[in-house]
mmCIF file of C-alpha atoms in Angstrom:
data_model
loop_
_atom_site.group_PDB
_atom_site.id
_atom_site.type_symbol
_atom_site.label_atom_id
_atom_site.label_comp_id
_atom_site.label_asym_id
_atom_site.label_seq_id
_atom_site.Cartn_x
_atom_site.Cartn_y
_atom_site.Cartn_z
ATOM 1 C CA MET A 1 0.029 -0.114 -0.044
ATOM 2 C CA PRO A 2 1.063 3.578 -0.454
ATOM 3 C CA ARG A 3 4.024 4.751 1.608
ATOM 4 C CA GLY A 4 5.011 8.356 3.080
ATOM 5 C CA ARG A 5 2.969 10.872 4.912
ATOM 6 C CA THR A 6 -0.550 10.764 6.271
ATOM 7 C CA ARG A 7 -3.024 10.839 3.353
ATOM 8 C CA ASP A 8 -6.546 11.935 2.706
ATOM 9 C CA GLU A 9 -8.436 8.553 2.331
ATOM 10 C CA ALA A 10 -10.868 9.868 -0.103
ATOM 11 C CA ALA A 11 -7.905 11.350 -2.340
ATOM 12 C CA GLU A 12 -5.899 8.293 -1.976
ATOM 13 C CA GLN A 13 -8.991 6.126 -3.474
ATOM 14 C CA ARG A 14 -9.345 8.714 -6.225
ATOM 15 C CA VAL A 15 -5.768 8.034 -7.464
ATOM 16 C CA LEU A 16 -6.160 4.466 -7.139
ATOM 17 C CA ASP A 17 -9.399 4.676 -9.202
ATOM 18 C CA ALA A 18 -7.918 7.030 -11.646
ATOM 19 C CA ALA A 19 -4.812 4.983 -12.077
ATOM 20 C CA PHE A 20 -6.752 1.790 -12.397
ATOM 21 C CA GLU A 21 -9.150 3.257 -14.993
ATOM 22 C CA LEU A 22 -6.238 4.928 -17.106
ATOM 23 C CA VAL A 23 -4.163 1.618 -17.383
ATOM 24 C CA ALA A 24 -7.250 -0.215 -18.463
ATOM 25 C CA THR A 25 -7.345 1.867 -21.556
ATOM 26 C CA THR A 26 -3.786 2.773 -21.946
ATOM 27 C CA ALA A 27 -0.535 0.824 -21.953
ATOM 28 C CA PRO A 28 0.655 1.105 -18.310
ATOM 29 C CA GLY A 29 4.089 2.598 -19.660
ATOM 30 C CA GLN A 30 2.203 5.393 -21.274
ATOM 31 C CA VAL A 31 0.405 6.382 -18.250
ATOM 32 C CA SER A 32 2.296 9.234 -16.383
ATOM 33 C CA ILE A 33 1.940 10.860 -12.919
ATOM 34 C CA ASN A 34 0.475 14.074 -14.632
ATOM 35 C CA ASP A 35 -2.214 12.024 -16.212
ATOM 36 C CA ILE A 36 -3.125 10.209 -12.893
ATOM 37 C CA ALA A 37 -2.920 13.273 -11.067
ATOM 38 C CA LYS A 38 -5.368 15.242 -13.462
ATOM 39 C CA ALA A 39 -7.654 12.248 -13.352
ATOM 40 C CA ALA A 40 -7.923 12.170 -9.697
ATOM 41 C CA ASP A 41 -7.975 16.040 -9.134
ATOM 42 C CA VAL A 42 -5.002 16.279 -6.898
ATOM 43 C CA ALA A 43 -1.565 17.600 -7.061
ATOM 44 C CA LYS A 44 1.342 15.693 -8.608
ATOM 45 C CA GLN A 45 3.431 16.345 -5.431
ATOM 46 C CA THR A 46 0.522 14.758 -3.678
ATOM 47 C CA ILE A 47 1.106 11.567 -5.254
ATOM 48 C CA TYR A 48 4.919 11.476 -5.033
ATOM 49 C CA ARG A 49 4.431 12.449 -1.098
ATOM 50 C CA TRP A 50 2.399 8.914 -1.143
ATOM 51 C CA TRP A 51 4.033 6.910 -3.587
ATOM 52 C CA PRO A 52 7.790 6.467 -4.410
ATOM 53 C CA SER A 53 7.235 5.927 -8.192
ATOM 54 C CA ARG A 54 4.536 6.009 -11.100
ATOM 55 C CA THR A 55 4.834 2.068 -11.224
ATOM 56 C CA ALA A 56 4.016 1.866 -7.509
ATOM 57 C CA VAL A 57 0.871 3.870 -7.951
ATOM 58 C CA ILE A 58 -0.419 1.530 -11.004
ATOM 59 C CA LEU A 59 0.630 -1.587 -8.832
ATOM 60 C CA ASP A 60 -1.022 -0.612 -5.676
ATOM 61 C CA ALA A 61 -4.279 0.075 -8.062
ATOM 62 C CA LEU A 62 -3.801 -3.378 -9.315
ATOM 63 C CA VAL A 63 -3.481 -4.859 -5.964
ATOM 64 C CA VAL A 64 -6.445 -3.350 -4.685
ATOM 65 C CA GLY A 65 -8.644 -3.790 -7.335
ATOM 66 C CA THR A 66 -7.437 -7.634 -8.072
ATOM 67 C CA MET A 67 -7.560 -8.722 -4.374
ATOM 68 C CA LYS A 68 -11.139 -7.676 -4.242
ATOM 69 C CA ALA A 69 -11.778 -9.624 -7.552
ATOM 70 C CA THR A 70 -10.095 -12.594 -6.429
ATOM 71 C CA PRO A 71 -10.850 -13.327 -2.737
ATOM 72 C CA PHE A 72 -9.312 -16.503 -1.226
ATOM 73 C CA ARG A 73 -12.077 -18.700 0.275
ATOM 74 C CA GLU A 74 -11.348 -19.889 3.555
ATOM 75 C CA SER A 75 -13.142 -23.258 4.542
ATOM 76 C CA ASP A 76 -12.055 -26.719 5.816
ATOM 77 C CA ASP A 77 -11.811 -27.956 2.184
ATOM 78 C CA ILE A 78 -8.418 -26.710 1.070
ATOM 79 C CA ARG A 79 -8.536 -28.341 -2.272
ATOM 80 C CA ALA A 80 -12.009 -26.619 -2.999
ATOM 81 C CA ASP A 81 -10.599 -23.446 -1.706
ATOM 82 C CA PHE A 82 -7.654 -23.645 -4.037
ATOM 83 C CA GLU A 83 -9.741 -24.582 -6.968
ATOM 84 C CA ALA A 84 -12.113 -21.959 -6.306
ATOM 85 C CA HIS A 85 -9.282 -19.216 -6.054
ATOM 86 C CA LEU A 86 -7.930 -20.503 -9.492
ATOM 87 C CA ARG A 87 -11.309 -19.887 -11.123
ATOM 88 C CA THR A 88 -11.456 -16.197 -9.907
ATOM 89 C CA VAL A 89 -7.929 -15.785 -11.109
ATOM 90 C CA ILE A 90 -8.854 -17.179 -14.296
ATOM 91 C CA ARG A 91 -11.776 -14.675 -14.550
ATOM 92 C CA LEU A 92 -9.397 -12.027 -13.807
ATOM 93 C CA PHE A 93 -6.724 -13.169 -16.496
ATOM 94 C CA ASN A 94 -9.490 -13.286 -19.166
ATOM 95 C CA SER A 95 -10.764 -9.611 -18.058
ATOM 96 C CA PRO A 96 -9.367 -6.356 -19.255
ATOM 97 C CA THR A 97 -7.207 -6.482 -16.136
ATOM 98 C CA GLY A 98 -5.448 -9.490 -17.408
ATOM 99 C CA GLN A 99 -3.889 -7.216 -20.156
ATOM 100 C CA ILE A 100 -2.760 -4.700 -17.870
ATOM 101 C CA VAL A 101 -0.970 -7.616 -15.758
ATOM 102 C CA ARG A 102 0.438 -8.974 -18.873
ATOM 103 C CA GLU A 103 1.865 -5.516 -19.932
ATOM 104 C CA MET A 104 3.421 -4.981 -16.584
ATOM 105 C CA LEU A 105 5.217 -8.277 -16.855
ATOM 106 C CA GLY A 106 6.348 -7.218 -20.201
ATOM 107 C CA GLU A 107 7.689 -3.893 -18.887
ATOM 108 C CA ALA A 108 9.441 -6.130 -15.733
ATOM 109 C CA GLN A 109 11.484 -8.200 -18.519
ATOM 110 C CA THR A 110 13.734 -5.060 -19.372
ATOM 111 C CA ASN A 111 13.202 -2.910 -16.100
ATOM 112 C CA PRO A 112 14.506 -4.432 -13.113
ATOM 113 C CA ALA A 113 13.170 -1.782 -10.803
ATOM 114 C CA ILE A 114 9.688 -2.406 -12.303
ATOM 115 C CA ALA A 115 10.213 -6.288 -11.912
ATOM 116 C CA GLU A 116 11.170 -5.781 -8.085
ATOM 117 C CA GLU A 117 8.175 -3.424 -7.692
ATOM 118 C CA PHE A 118 6.016 -6.067 -9.594
ATOM 119 C CA LYS A 119 7.172 -8.887 -7.295
ATOM 120 C CA GLU A 120 7.159 -7.047 -4.049
ATOM 121 C CA ARG A 121 3.794 -5.361 -4.476
ATOM 122 C CA PHE A 122 1.530 -7.432 -6.809
ATOM 123 C CA TRP A 123 3.120 -10.835 -6.739
ATOM 124 C CA GLN A 124 4.032 -11.439 -2.961
ATOM 125 C CA PRO A 125 0.954 -10.505 -1.497
ATOM 126 C CA ARG A 126 -0.909 -12.875 -3.468
ATOM 127 C CA ARG A 127 1.537 -15.536 -2.912
ATOM 128 C CA ASP A 128 1.239 -15.108 0.747
ATOM 129 C CA LEU A 129 -2.265 -15.860 0.739
ATOM 130 C CA SER A 130 -1.812 -19.070 -1.162
ATOM 131 C CA GLN A 131 0.958 -20.026 1.277
ATOM 132 C CA ALA A 132 -1.140 -19.374 4.341
ATOM 133 C CA ARG A 133 -3.923 -21.730 2.738
ATOM 134 C CA LEU A 134 -1.447 -24.387 2.143
ATOM 135 C CA GLU A 135 0.035 -24.135 5.512
ATOM 136 C CA ARG A 136 -3.649 -24.476 6.640
ATOM 137 C CA GLY A 137 -4.277 -27.586 4.643
ATOM 138 C CA ILE A 138 -1.166 -29.126 6.588
ATOM 139 C CA GLU A 139 -2.681 -28.388 9.909
ATOM 140 C CA LEU A 140 -6.078 -29.959 8.835
ATOM 141 C CA GLY A 141 -4.170 -32.935 7.792
ATOM 142 C CA HIS A 142 -5.214 -32.583 4.223
ATOM 143 C CA VAL A 143 -1.782 -31.786 2.749
ATOM 144 C CA ARG A 144 1.607 -33.420 3.212
ATOM 145 C CA GLU A 145 3.896 -31.987 5.659
ATOM 146 C CA ASP A 146 7.086 -32.978 3.550
ATOM 147 C CA ILE A 147 6.082 -30.999 0.384
ATOM 148 C CA ASP A 148 8.240 -28.260 -1.010
ATOM 149 C CA HIS A 149 5.716 -25.117 -0.946
ATOM 150 C CA GLU A 150 7.397 -23.210 -3.373
ATOM 151 C CA ILE A 151 7.312 -26.041 -5.936
ATOM 152 C CA VAL A 152 3.770 -26.691 -5.129
ATOM 153 C CA LEU A 153 2.507 -23.218 -5.719
ATOM 154 C CA ASP A 154 4.333 -22.779 -8.561
ATOM 155 C CA ALA A 155 2.709 -26.190 -9.894
ATOM 156 C CA ILE A 156 -0.848 -24.850 -9.149
ATOM 157 C CA TYR A 157 -0.641 -21.361 -10.377
ATOM 158 C CA GLY A 158 2.046 -21.945 -13.397
ATOM 159 C CA PRO A 159 -0.446 -23.029 -15.715
ATOM 160 C CA LEU A 160 -2.642 -19.616 -15.387
ATOM 161 C CA TRP A 161 0.608 -17.419 -15.534
ATOM 162 C CA THR A 162 1.967 -19.180 -18.493
ATOM 163 C CA ARG A 163 -1.225 -18.941 -20.665
ATOM 164 C CA LEU A 164 -1.587 -15.461 -19.741
ATOM 165 C CA THR A 165 1.792 -14.622 -20.884
ATOM 166 C CA ILE A 166 2.477 -17.012 -23.866
ATOM 167 C CA GLY A 167 -1.231 -17.541 -24.832
ATOM 168 C CA HIS A 168 -0.745 -20.994 -26.400
ATOM 169 C CA LEU A 169 -4.233 -22.073 -24.836
ATOM 170 C CA PRO A 170 -7.145 -20.306 -23.580
ATOM 171 C CA LEU A 171 -7.769 -20.201 -19.983
ATOM 172 C CA THR A 172 -11.398 -21.587 -19.042
ATOM 173 C CA SER A 173 -13.106 -21.977 -15.531
ATOM 174 C CA ALA A 174 -12.983 -25.708 -16.139
ATOM 175 C CA ASP A 175 -9.077 -25.582 -16.119
ATOM 176 C CA ALA A 176 -9.409 -24.786 -12.215
ATOM 177 C CA ALA A 177 -10.623 -28.437 -11.422
ATOM 178 C CA ARG A 178 -8.321 -29.877 -13.974
ATOM 179 C CA ILE A 179 -5.190 -28.233 -12.362
ATOM 180 C CA THR A 180 -6.299 -29.506 -8.926
ATOM 181 C CA SER A 181 -7.129 -32.810 -10.151
ATOM 182 C CA ALA A 182 -3.580 -33.279 -11.947
ATOM 183 C CA ILE A 183 -1.747 -31.799 -8.776
ATOM 184 C CA TRP A 184 -3.707 -32.804 -5.508
ATOM 185 C CA PRO A 185 -2.891 -36.600 -5.722
ATOM 186 C CA GLY A 186 0.768 -35.689 -5.358
ATOM 187 C CA ILE A 187 0.306 -33.252 -2.315
ATOM 188 C CA GLN A 188 -2.422 -34.751 -0.435
ATOM 189 C CA PHE A 189 -1.827 -36.387 2.981
ATOM 190 C CA ARG A 190 -2.407 -40.227 3.058
ATOM 191 C CA ASP A 191 -2.093 -42.131 6.252
ATOM 192 C CA SER A 192 -0.015 -45.606 6.294
ATOM 193 C CA GLU A 193 -3.510 -47.624 5.791
ATOM 194 C CA ASP A 194 -4.665 -45.434 2.947
ATOM 195 C CA SER A 195 -1.352 -45.830 1.335
ATOM 196 C CA ALA A 196 -0.703 -49.764 1.851
ATOM 197 C CA PRO A 197 -1.326 -51.879 -1.248
#
């Protein structure tokens, strides 16, 4: 979220809304602080007091908007929680916001500062939510304790990111169930009686 001095919450929300709307119609790299300030009816200096860079504003706008669009259900059925979350991410990636995310990733390939901002502000908070549900699955006895968490999360979400960036196959809601069906047998907990021949 924004860093810096105390801020007016209404003005902050106007900035985030303006940034999100602008990048939805224009490539993120072409949206300037001046554009955002004008659309939000705030001074450019105000934005710089609250955010360290133009990219930070856009990423915060994406974080706020996409977190609302992709809530992580919290039930005692961890597999169902992941499957439901995958469906919301698929809807997001198939929306105009998905194009914004893809363009930000494109900028990140040639700009290390943007790459770091994207990882810290957009990707990591979402990863933390997924990590928490995976850990809850272990606590409930649904998921094996000996799994490599990073590998498992990459395996669950990797198909979505690959199809978003490469576009070799479409993303459909049905893919959520296909992904969990393919991955879950390898990570679910089985007691000795279940695994006996």
